[in-house]
Structure formats: structure tokens, C-alpha cells
């Protein structure tokens, strides 16, 4: 079956949020067809929730991890199993804004684009110290991405919401600590451009 978009989710011990994330992704606008691929599991009820959704929705697939191997290993499973021409990568505890997915993939109409990145928006309470700094760091990282984009510099992707053209990366090293930056480096090293898409917000 032809699939245009694969949305890959790394979700380990995300039982409190994964159901809401799947509902969010199912409600997004897509140029049909699409699939949602969840890689993870854990010691909580994450696997049970995802398996229940997979039974009810044919375009949701679940790859269970019997042991935690880290996000780079989960991303490699997504890259290996995805059928879409565009692979969107996100997490099991974040919520893309309305129409964020379709906005994220629009730049791929340009054949030189190898990856795109959304804007991370913190939902922390700014009136508290940690909430203020969480919000500030998200804002500062986004401003840096915009600057790098506008000046054709290396752009570190955000693992909270990014998209790759299929085949730009086959596999990434599993010992990387900053997997989102590593993806950006690998794509840039192959001569592809990376685009920041501020309208594709993830909360």
C-alpha cells in the first residue's frame, strides 16, 4: 500500500499521555494516505494503550521494545519500518498544534529540502522559576533555528517535531546523546537543506 506520510512516535513509559497524543495525530489534516508508527513500551500501560488503538485503527502500528535502548534505537526502528515518503518524528508526551503536520511537510515540494523542523512551545507556568526558564529556553532555541535557517547555516532539529525525506538517513548511531542535532548533521552532510517551519507548532 502506498503511504505518503509516516508519523513515528518514540514512547516509553508514556501511559499518561500517549492516548491523547494518538487522538491528536488522528485528528490532524493529512494528504492521504498516512500511517502512525509507535515504537516503545515500558513498565506502565503504554503498550496496552497503543495496542488498543492499533486494533481500532488500521493505520496505527506498534513495535514493542522489550527493553529500553534509548531514543536513537527507537528512531532507527521508525526509519526501518516506515513506509511513507516523508517521515515525521515526534514524542509520546507532546501535542502538535492544529494543521502542524501538514505545514511541516509542505516544504518538501522543494526537492532540495531533506528535513523540516517545527516550533516548540512550552506549556509551563511562566510565573514560576522553572516554568519561566523552560519557556525562555524553548523561545531561544527557536530564535536560533530561525537565524540559522535564514542564513543557510547548520540547523539542529528538534526531536519533539521534525520531518525527514525518506532515504536521507538510513540509520543513525545509537550512542548519540543529542539525537535531533545528529539527524541535522547527517542530513546536512549529504547536501540536503533543512527548513524551520514556525507555523508547525508542538506543545
Short mmCIF file of C-alpha atoms in Angstrom, two decimals:
data_model
loop_
_atom_site.label_atom_id
_atom_site.label_comp_id
_atom_site.label_asym_id
_atom_site.label_seq_id
_atom_site.Cartn_x
_atom_site.Cartn_y
_atom_site.Cartn_z
CA UNK A 1 0.00 0.00 0.00
CA UNK A 2 1.29 3.46 -0.92
CA UNK A 3 1.81 5.74 2.09
CA UNK A 4 2.74 9.40 1.78
CA UNK A 5 3.42 10.17 5.45
CA UNK A 6 4.63 8.07 8.36
CA UNK A 7 4.34 9.67 11.79
CA UNK A 8 6.83 7.92 14.06
CA UNK A 9 6.50 8.20 17.83
CA UNK A 10 9.08 7.18 20.41
CA UNK A 11 7.03 6.35 23.52
CA UNK A 12 8.49 4.61 26.57
CA UNK A 13 6.51 4.77 29.83
CA UNK A 14 4.18 7.42 28.38
CA UNK A 15 0.93 5.87 29.59
CA UNK A 16 -0.36 9.19 30.93
CA UNK A 17 -0.12 10.96 27.57
CA UNK A 18 0.16 8.50 24.66
CA UNK A 19 -3.61 8.12 24.23
CA UNK A 20 -4.06 11.89 23.94
CA UNK A 21 -1.11 12.07 21.53
CA UNK A 22 -2.65 9.43 19.27
CA UNK A 23 -6.02 11.21 19.33
CA UNK A 24 -4.24 14.43 18.40
CA UNK A 25 -2.41 12.82 15.50
CA UNK A 26 -5.53 11.09 14.19
CA UNK A 27 -7.32 14.45 14.13
CA UNK A 28 -4.59 16.20 12.09
CA UNK A 29 -5.03 17.10 8.42
CA UNK A 30 -3.10 14.82 6.06
CA UNK A 31 -2.79 14.47 2.33
CA UNK A 32 -3.94 10.84 2.37
CA UNK A 33 -2.79 8.20 2.99
CA UNK A 34 -0.81 8.15 6.23
CA UNK A 35 0.30 5.76 8.96
CA UNK A 36 1.22 6.20 12.63
CA UNK A 37 4.07 4.04 13.88
CA UNK A 38 4.71 3.80 17.64
CA UNK A 39 7.95 2.32 18.95
CA UNK A 40 8.23 1.75 22.68
CA UNK A 41 6.61 0.15 25.68
CA UNK A 42 7.87 0.23 29.24
CA UNK A 43 6.75 -0.90 32.68
CA UNK A 44 3.49 1.07 32.71
CA UNK A 45 0.39 0.70 30.50
CA UNK A 46 1.85 2.35 27.38
CA UNK A 47 1.84 -0.92 25.40
CA UNK A 48 -1.76 -1.73 26.36
CA UNK A 49 -3.00 1.69 25.27
CA UNK A 50 -1.18 1.64 21.92
CA UNK A 51 -2.26 -1.94 21.19
CA UNK A 52 -5.87 -0.96 21.84
CA UNK A 53 -5.60 1.90 19.33
CA UNK A 54 -3.87 -0.38 16.81
CA UNK A 55 -6.83 -2.79 16.98
CA UNK A 56 -9.29 0.04 16.29
CA UNK A 57 -7.32 1.94 13.65
CA UNK A 58 -5.67 0.04 10.80
CA UNK A 59 -3.17 2.84 10.10
CA UNK A 60 -1.68 2.63 13.62
CA UNK A 61 1.13 0.12 14.07
CA UNK A 62 3.05 -0.73 17.23
CA UNK A 63 6.61 -2.05 17.58
CA UNK A 64 7.12 -3.06 21.18
CA UNK A 65 10.52 -2.70 22.84
CA UNK A 66 11.13 -5.42 25.41
CA UNK A 67 13.98 -3.39 26.88
CA UNK A 68 14.76 0.29 26.75
CA UNK A 69 17.56 1.01 24.29
CA UNK A 70 17.22 4.79 24.03
CA UNK A 71 15.59 7.14 21.55
CA UNK A 72 18.20 6.71 18.76
CA UNK A 73 17.36 2.97 18.68
CA UNK A 74 13.65 3.81 18.53
CA UNK A 75 14.29 6.23 15.66
CA UNK A 76 16.19 3.51 13.80
CA UNK A 77 13.17 1.23 14.15
CA UNK A 78 10.99 4.01 12.72
CA UNK A 79 13.37 4.59 9.80
CA UNK A 80 13.49 0.86 9.06
CA UNK A 81 9.74 0.20 9.27
CA UNK A 82 8.26 3.42 7.89
CA UNK A 83 6.54 3.17 4.51
CA UNK A 84 5.96 6.88 3.98
CA UNK A 85 7.89 9.09 1.56
CA UNK A 86 8.01 11.67 4.38
CA UNK A 87 8.78 10.52 7.93
CA UNK A 88 7.59 12.76 10.76
CA UNK A 89 9.24 12.11 14.13
CA UNK A 90 7.68 13.16 17.42
CA UNK A 91 7.40 12.02 21.06
CA UNK A 92 4.77 10.39 23.23
CA UNK A 93 4.39 13.38 25.54
CA UNK A 94 3.97 16.35 23.17
CA UNK A 95 1.00 17.65 21.19
CA UNK A 96 1.32 19.07 17.66
CA UNK A 97 -0.88 22.11 17.02
CA UNK A 98 -3.78 22.00 14.59
CA UNK A 99 -2.53 21.55 10.99
CA UNK A 100 1.08 21.36 12.23
CA UNK A 101 1.79 18.10 10.40
CA UNK A 102 0.59 19.31 7.01
CA UNK A 103 2.50 22.59 7.47
CA UNK A 104 5.63 20.64 8.39
CA UNK A 105 5.58 18.63 5.16
CA UNK A 106 4.74 21.44 2.72
CA UNK A 107 8.41 22.50 2.17
CA UNK A 108 9.20 19.03 0.76
CA UNK A 109 7.69 20.18 -2.53
CA UNK A 110 11.20 21.64 -2.99
CA UNK A 111 13.39 18.65 -3.89
CA UNK A 112 16.44 20.21 -2.17
CA UNK A 113 14.77 20.02 1.28
CA UNK A 114 15.88 16.99 3.28
CA UNK A 115 14.27 17.82 6.62
CA UNK A 116 11.99 20.29 8.36
CA UNK A 117 11.56 21.32 11.97
CA UNK A 118 8.63 22.72 13.94
CA UNK A 119 8.50 25.31 16.72
CA UNK A 120 8.49 24.01 20.30
CA UNK A 121 6.15 25.92 22.63
CA UNK A 122 6.39 25.37 26.39
CA UNK A 123 3.17 24.97 28.37
CA UNK A 124 4.87 25.58 31.71
CA UNK A 125 3.60 28.33 34.00
CA UNK A 126 5.82 31.35 33.34
CA UNK A 127 5.08 32.80 36.78
CA UNK A 128 7.21 30.07 38.35
CA UNK A 129 11.01 29.96 38.07
CA UNK A 130 11.30 26.63 36.23
CA UNK A 131 8.32 27.48 34.06
CA UNK A 132 9.91 30.79 33.06
CA UNK A 133 13.22 29.15 32.15
CA UNK A 134 11.50 26.33 30.28
CA UNK A 135 9.59 28.86 28.21
CA UNK A 136 12.67 31.03 27.67
CA UNK A 137 14.85 28.12 26.52
CA UNK A 138 12.19 26.97 24.01
CA UNK A 139 11.93 30.52 22.67
CA UNK A 140 15.72 30.96 22.48
CA UNK A 141 16.19 27.63 20.67
CA UNK A 142 13.53 28.60 18.14
CA UNK A 143 15.12 32.01 17.50
CA UNK A 144 18.46 30.27 16.92
CA UNK A 145 16.85 27.88 14.41
CA UNK A 146 15.24 30.76 12.57
CA UNK A 147 18.56 32.61 12.40
CA UNK A 148 20.37 29.51 11.11
CA UNK A 149 17.62 28.89 8.56
CA UNK A 150 17.68 32.44 7.24
CA UNK A 151 21.48 32.39 6.98
CA UNK A 152 21.76 28.92 5.43
CA UNK A 153 23.68 27.55 8.41
CA UNK A 154 23.55 24.17 10.11
CA UNK A 155 20.20 23.83 11.85
CA UNK A 156 19.77 21.47 14.81
CA UNK A 157 16.39 19.79 14.51
CA UNK A 158 14.01 19.39 17.42
CA UNK A 159 13.11 15.79 18.20
CA UNK A 160 9.75 17.00 19.51
CA UNK A 161 8.56 17.57 15.93
CA UNK A 162 10.60 17.19 12.76
CA UNK A 163 10.25 15.54 9.36
CA UNK A 164 12.69 13.79 7.05
CA UNK A 165 12.58 12.83 3.41
CA UNK A 166 12.72 9.05 3.18
CA UNK A 167 16.21 7.80 2.34
CA UNK A 168 18.10 10.86 3.59
CA UNK A 169 19.07 8.81 6.66
CA UNK A 170 19.07 5.02 6.71
CA UNK A 171 20.39 4.57 10.24
CA UNK A 172 21.80 6.78 12.96
CA UNK A 173 24.43 5.92 15.61
CA UNK A 174 22.72 4.58 18.73
CA UNK A 175 25.26 6.17 21.11
CA UNK A 176 24.26 9.76 20.27
CA UNK A 177 23.08 11.88 23.21
CA UNK A 178 21.68 14.74 21.09
CA UNK A 179 19.80 12.67 18.52
CA UNK A 180 17.98 15.64 16.99
CA UNK A 181 21.24 17.50 16.36
CA UNK A 182 22.78 14.30 14.96
CA UNK A 183 19.94 13.94 12.46
CA UNK A 184 20.51 17.50 11.29
CA UNK A 185 24.24 16.91 10.87
CA UNK A 186 23.71 13.71 8.89
CA UNK A 187 21.22 15.36 6.55
CA UNK A 188 23.35 18.47 6.06
CA UNK A 189 26.45 16.36 5.36
CA UNK A 190 24.63 14.77 2.41
CA UNK A 191 23.96 18.16 0.85
CA UNK A 192 20.29 18.47 1.77
CA UNK A 193 18.75 21.65 3.14
CA UNK A 194 16.85 21.91 6.42
CA UNK A 195 13.87 24.23 6.81
CA UNK A 196 12.46 25.73 10.01
CA UNK A 197 8.62 25.95 9.91
CA UNK A 198 7.40 28.27 12.72
CA UNK A 199 3.72 27.61 11.90
CA UNK A 200 4.20 23.91 12.72
CA UNK A 201 3.93 24.27 16.48
CA UNK A 202 4.30 21.47 19.02
CA UNK A 203 3.30 21.93 22.65
#
